XYZ file of C-alpha atoms in Angstrom:
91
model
C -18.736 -0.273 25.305
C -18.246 1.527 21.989
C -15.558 2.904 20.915
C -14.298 5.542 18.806
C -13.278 4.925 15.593
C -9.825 6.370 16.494
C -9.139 3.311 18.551
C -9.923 0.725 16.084
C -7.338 0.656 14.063
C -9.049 -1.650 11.699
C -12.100 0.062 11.561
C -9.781 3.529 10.298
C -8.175 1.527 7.933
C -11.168 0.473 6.506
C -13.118 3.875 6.336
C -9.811 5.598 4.748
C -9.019 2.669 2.218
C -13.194 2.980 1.487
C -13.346 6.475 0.376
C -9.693 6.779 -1.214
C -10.357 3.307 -3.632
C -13.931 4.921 -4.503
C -12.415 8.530 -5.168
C -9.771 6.831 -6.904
C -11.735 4.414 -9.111
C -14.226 6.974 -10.116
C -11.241 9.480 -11.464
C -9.868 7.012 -13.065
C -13.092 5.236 -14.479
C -14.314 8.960 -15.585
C -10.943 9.738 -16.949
C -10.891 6.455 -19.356
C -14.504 7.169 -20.237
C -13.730 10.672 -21.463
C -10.238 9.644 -22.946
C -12.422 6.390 -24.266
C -9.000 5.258 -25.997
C -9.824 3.176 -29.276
C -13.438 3.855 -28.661
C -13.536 0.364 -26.346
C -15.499 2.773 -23.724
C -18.104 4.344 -25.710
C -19.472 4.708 -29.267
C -21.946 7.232 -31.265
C -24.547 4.758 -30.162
C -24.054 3.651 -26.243
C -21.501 3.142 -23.546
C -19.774 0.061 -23.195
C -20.391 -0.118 -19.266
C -18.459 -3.561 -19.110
C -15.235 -2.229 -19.704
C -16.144 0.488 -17.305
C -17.301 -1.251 -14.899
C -13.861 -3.481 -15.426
C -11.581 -0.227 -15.076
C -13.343 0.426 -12.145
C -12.673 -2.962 -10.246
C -9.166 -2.641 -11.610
C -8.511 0.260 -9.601
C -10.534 -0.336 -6.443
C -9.278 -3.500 -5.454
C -5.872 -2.988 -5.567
C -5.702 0.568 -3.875
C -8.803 -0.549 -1.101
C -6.516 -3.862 0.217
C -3.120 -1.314 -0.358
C -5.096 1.501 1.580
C -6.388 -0.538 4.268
C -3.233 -2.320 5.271
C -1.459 0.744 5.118
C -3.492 2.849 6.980
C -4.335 0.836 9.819
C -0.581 0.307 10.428
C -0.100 4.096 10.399
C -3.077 4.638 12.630
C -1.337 1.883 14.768
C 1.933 3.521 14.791
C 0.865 6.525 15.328
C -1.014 5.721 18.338
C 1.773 4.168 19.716
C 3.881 7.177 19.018
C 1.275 9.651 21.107
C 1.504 7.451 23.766
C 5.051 6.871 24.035
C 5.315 10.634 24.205
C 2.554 11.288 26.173
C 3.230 8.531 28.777
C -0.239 7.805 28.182
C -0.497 3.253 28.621
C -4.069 2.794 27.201
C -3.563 3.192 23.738
């Protein structure tokens, strides 16, 4: 009764958008950390983990609900491309 994750289009969508909004807002969080522009990320004495932790949210939101919708509908149309091809119905 289980299937692959290949034929759930949602669940694809879901893994992909996952692990491109992480990878994305860890560059970018790291990147504005290191950059710390007007020294609103970090000081001589600590780091300012709010406005990290608000960069990162910024980022991952966006691109996860972006990513997901985007990939499951490739995943979909994709699958319906094989098949077409392949003359393959049960995809």
């Amino acid at each position: 009764m289980s299937q692959s994750i290949f034929k759930q289009f949602w669940a694809f969508g879901r893994c992909i958008a996952l692990g491109f909004a992480l990878f994305l807002a860890s560059v970018f969080s790291t990147w504005s950390w290191i950059e710390n522009p007007g020294g609103i990320f970090r000081d001589s004495a600590s780091t300012n983990w709010r406005f990290v932790y608000d960069t990162a949210t910024s980022w991952f939101i966006p691109t996860f609900l972006y990513t997901l919708v985007l990939a499951s509908l490739l995943h979909l149309l994709v699958g319906r491309l094989h098949s077409l091809f392949n003359g393959n119905k049960d995809c």
